[in-house]
C-alpha positions as a printed NumPy array, in Angstrom:
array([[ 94.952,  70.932,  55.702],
       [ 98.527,  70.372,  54.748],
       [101.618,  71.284,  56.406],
       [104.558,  72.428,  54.081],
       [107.037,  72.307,  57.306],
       [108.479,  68.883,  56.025],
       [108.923,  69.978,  52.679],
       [112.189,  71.684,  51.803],
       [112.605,  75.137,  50.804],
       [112.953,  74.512,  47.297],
       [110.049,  72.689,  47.071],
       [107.756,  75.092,  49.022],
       [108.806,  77.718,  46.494],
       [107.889,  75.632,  43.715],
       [104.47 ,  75.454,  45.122],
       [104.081,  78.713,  45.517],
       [105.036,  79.906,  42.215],
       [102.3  ,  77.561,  40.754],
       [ 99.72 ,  79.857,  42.863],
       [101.484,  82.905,  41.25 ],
       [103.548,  83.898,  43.672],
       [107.639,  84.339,  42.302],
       [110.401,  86.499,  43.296],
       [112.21 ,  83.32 ,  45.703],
       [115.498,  83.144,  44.154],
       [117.777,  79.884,  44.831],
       [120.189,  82.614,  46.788],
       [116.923,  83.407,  49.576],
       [116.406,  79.639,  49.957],
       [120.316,  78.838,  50.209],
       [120.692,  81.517,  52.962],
       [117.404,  79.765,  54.413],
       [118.537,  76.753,  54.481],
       [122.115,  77.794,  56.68 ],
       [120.123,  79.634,  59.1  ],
       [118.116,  76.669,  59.691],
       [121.228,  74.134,  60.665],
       [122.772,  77.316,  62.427],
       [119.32 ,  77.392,  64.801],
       [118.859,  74.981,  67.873],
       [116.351,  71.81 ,  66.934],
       [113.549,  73.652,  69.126],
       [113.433,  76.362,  67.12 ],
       [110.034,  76.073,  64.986],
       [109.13 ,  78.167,  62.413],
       [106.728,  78.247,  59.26 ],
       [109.1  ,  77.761,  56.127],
       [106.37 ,  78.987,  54.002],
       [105.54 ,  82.244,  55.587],
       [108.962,  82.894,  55.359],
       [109.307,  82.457,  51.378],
       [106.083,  84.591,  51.648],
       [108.058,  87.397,  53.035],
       [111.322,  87.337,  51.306],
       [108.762,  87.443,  48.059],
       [106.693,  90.389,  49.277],
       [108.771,  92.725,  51.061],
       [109.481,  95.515,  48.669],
       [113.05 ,  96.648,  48.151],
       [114.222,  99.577,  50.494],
       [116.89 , 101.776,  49.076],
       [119.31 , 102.588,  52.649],
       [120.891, 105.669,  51.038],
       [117.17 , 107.221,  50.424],
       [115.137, 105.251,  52.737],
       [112.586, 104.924,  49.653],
       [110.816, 101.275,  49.66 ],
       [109.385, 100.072,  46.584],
       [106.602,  97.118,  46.337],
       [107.627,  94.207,  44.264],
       [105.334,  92.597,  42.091],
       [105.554,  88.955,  43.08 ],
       [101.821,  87.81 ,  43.86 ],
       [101.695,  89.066,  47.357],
       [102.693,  91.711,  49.726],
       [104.772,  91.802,  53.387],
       [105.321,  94.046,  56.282],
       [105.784,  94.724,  59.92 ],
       [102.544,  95.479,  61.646],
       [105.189,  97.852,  63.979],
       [105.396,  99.867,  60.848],
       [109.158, 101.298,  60.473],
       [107.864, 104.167,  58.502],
       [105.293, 105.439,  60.397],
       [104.721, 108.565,  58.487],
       [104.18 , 106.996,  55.428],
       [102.112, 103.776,  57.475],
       [ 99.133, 103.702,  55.046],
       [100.518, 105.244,  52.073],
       [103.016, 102.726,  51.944],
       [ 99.973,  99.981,  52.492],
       [ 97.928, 101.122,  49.534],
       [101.114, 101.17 ,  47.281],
       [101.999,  97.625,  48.232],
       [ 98.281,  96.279,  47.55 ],
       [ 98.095,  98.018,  44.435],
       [101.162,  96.41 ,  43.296],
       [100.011,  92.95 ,  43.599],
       [ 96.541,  93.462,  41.667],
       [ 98.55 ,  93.865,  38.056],
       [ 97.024,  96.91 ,  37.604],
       [ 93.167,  96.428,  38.77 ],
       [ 93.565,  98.142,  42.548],
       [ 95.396, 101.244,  40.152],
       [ 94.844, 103.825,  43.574],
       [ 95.922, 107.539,  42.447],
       [ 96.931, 110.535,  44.376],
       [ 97.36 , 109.424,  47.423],
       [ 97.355, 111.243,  50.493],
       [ 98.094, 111.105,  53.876],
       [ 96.946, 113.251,  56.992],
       [ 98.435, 113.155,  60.403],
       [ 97.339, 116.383,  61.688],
       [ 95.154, 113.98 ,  64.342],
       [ 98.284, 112.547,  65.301],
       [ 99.746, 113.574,  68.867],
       [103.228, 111.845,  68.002],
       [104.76 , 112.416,  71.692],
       [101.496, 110.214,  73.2  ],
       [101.394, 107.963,  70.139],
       [ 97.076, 108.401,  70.396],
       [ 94.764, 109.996,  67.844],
       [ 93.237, 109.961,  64.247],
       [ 94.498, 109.905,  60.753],
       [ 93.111, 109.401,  57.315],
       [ 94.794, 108.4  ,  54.251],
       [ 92.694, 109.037,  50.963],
       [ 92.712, 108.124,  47.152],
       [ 91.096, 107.874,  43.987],
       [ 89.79 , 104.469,  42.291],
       [ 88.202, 104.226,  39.31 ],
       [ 87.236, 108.083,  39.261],
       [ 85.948, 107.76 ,  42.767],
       [ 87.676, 109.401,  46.032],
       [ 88.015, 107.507,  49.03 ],
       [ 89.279, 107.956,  52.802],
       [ 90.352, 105.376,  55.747],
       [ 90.433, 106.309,  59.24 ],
       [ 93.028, 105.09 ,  61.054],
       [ 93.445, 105.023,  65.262],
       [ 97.257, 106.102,  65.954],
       [ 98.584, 103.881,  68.485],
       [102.659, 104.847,  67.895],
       [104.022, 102.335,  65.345],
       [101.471,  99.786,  64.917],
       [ 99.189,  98.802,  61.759],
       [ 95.444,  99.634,  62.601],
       [ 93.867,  96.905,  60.757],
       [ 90.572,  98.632,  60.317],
       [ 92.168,  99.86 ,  57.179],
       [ 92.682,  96.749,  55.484],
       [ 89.075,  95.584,  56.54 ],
       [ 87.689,  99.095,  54.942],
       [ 89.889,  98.693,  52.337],
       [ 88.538,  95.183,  51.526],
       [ 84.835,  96.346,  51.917],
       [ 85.359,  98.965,  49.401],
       [ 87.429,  96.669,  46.625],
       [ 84.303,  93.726,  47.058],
       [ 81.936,  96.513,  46.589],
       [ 83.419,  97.929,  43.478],
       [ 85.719,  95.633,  42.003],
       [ 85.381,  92.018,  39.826],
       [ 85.064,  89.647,  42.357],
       [ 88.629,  89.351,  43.921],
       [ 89.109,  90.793,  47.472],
       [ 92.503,  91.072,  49.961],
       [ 93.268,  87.73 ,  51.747],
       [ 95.861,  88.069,  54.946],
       [ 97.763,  85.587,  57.234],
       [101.049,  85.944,  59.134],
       [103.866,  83.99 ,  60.266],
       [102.867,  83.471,  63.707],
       [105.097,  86.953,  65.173],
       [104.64 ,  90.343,  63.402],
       [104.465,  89.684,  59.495],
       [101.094,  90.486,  57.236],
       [100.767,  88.421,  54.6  ],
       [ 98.424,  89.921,  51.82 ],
       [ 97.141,  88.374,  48.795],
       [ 94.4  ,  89.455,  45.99 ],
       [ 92.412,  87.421,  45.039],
       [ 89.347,  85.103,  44.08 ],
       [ 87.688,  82.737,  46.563],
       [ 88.444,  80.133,  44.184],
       [ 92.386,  80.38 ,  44.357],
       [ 92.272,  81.539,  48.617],
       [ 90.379,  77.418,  48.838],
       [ 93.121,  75.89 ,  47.214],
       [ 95.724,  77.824,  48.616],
       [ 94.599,  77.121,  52.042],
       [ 94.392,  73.817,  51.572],
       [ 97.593,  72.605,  49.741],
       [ 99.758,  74.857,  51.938],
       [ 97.879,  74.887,  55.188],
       [ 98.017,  78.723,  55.439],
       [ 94.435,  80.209,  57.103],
       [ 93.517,  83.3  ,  55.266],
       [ 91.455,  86.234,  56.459],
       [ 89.472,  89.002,  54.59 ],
       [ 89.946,  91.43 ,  57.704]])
């Protein structure tokens, strides 16, 4: 597989944008770039997971606290979720933002009354509707982190019912999800011009 690391920014982002993924303005890969000749030569990191996450982590409004999914070919976040309340709500609304309209999830809920919050331990569901069906995802509470038994349920229930596309995640080597939808056909050639090694879990 290919490695993008030797490429430069701009021309990661090209790359990327021919696999659908936009939203890396010339201002993200500027700043990029400075960081990099302001970090020590040992300091390795994957340029493309970066652009990945600039592209697909939502806009949060600070006065509100309100974060809104962008619609750029693929969604970010934290697995040491920041809202925690809103963990899975949040998750659903960020997949069904990259799916131009197919993963259209309605009325979702969320239910923490499993939750002890002081011990960080217990059960909660999040539930929605999908093509006139209802569904609900257990998650284990463990404080602030992603359970990722959500996505994977998630992912069995969108291959069961949906045209053939499915959610694909990676990460940047730390705490970033990377999350894509889409076809087996695109997730081969993605992996293998940008090096990336997708999951369906």
């Amino acid at each position: 597989m290919a490695n993008l690391n030797q490429k430069s920014y701009k021309e990661i982002a090209a790359i990327l944008e021919k696999y659908g993924i936009s939203g890396i303005s010339d201002v993200s890969i500027k700043r990029f770039e400075k960081n990099d000749r302001l970090m020590p030569a040992e300091v390795i990191h994957d340029k493309t997971a970066m652009l990945l996450t600039e592209a697909g982590m939502g806009i949060t409004n600070y006065d509100t606290w309100e974060w809104t999914p962008t619609e750029n070919g693929v969604y970010c976040f934290d697995v040491e979720v920041f809202d925690i309340e809103k963990m899975y709500t949040n998750f659903l609304l960020g997949v069904s933002a990259i799916s131009e309209g197919e993963l259209d999830f309605k009325n979702i809920t969320e239910d923490t009354s499993g939750v002890d919050w002081e011990n960080g331990t217990g059960k909660r569901t999040v539930s929605f509707e999908w093509n006139g069906c209802t569904y609900t995802l257990e998650a284990s509470f463990e404080h602030d982190w992603f359970d990722f038994n959500v996505a994977a349920e998630l992912n069995r229930i969108i291959i069961e019912n949906g045209n053939g596309k499915r959610l694909y995640i990676t990460g940047d080597g730390y705490q970033e999800c990377i999350v894509f939808y889409r076809d087996s056909e695109w997730a081969d050639a993605f992996q293998k011009e940008t090096g990336m090694v997708l999951s369906e879990k």
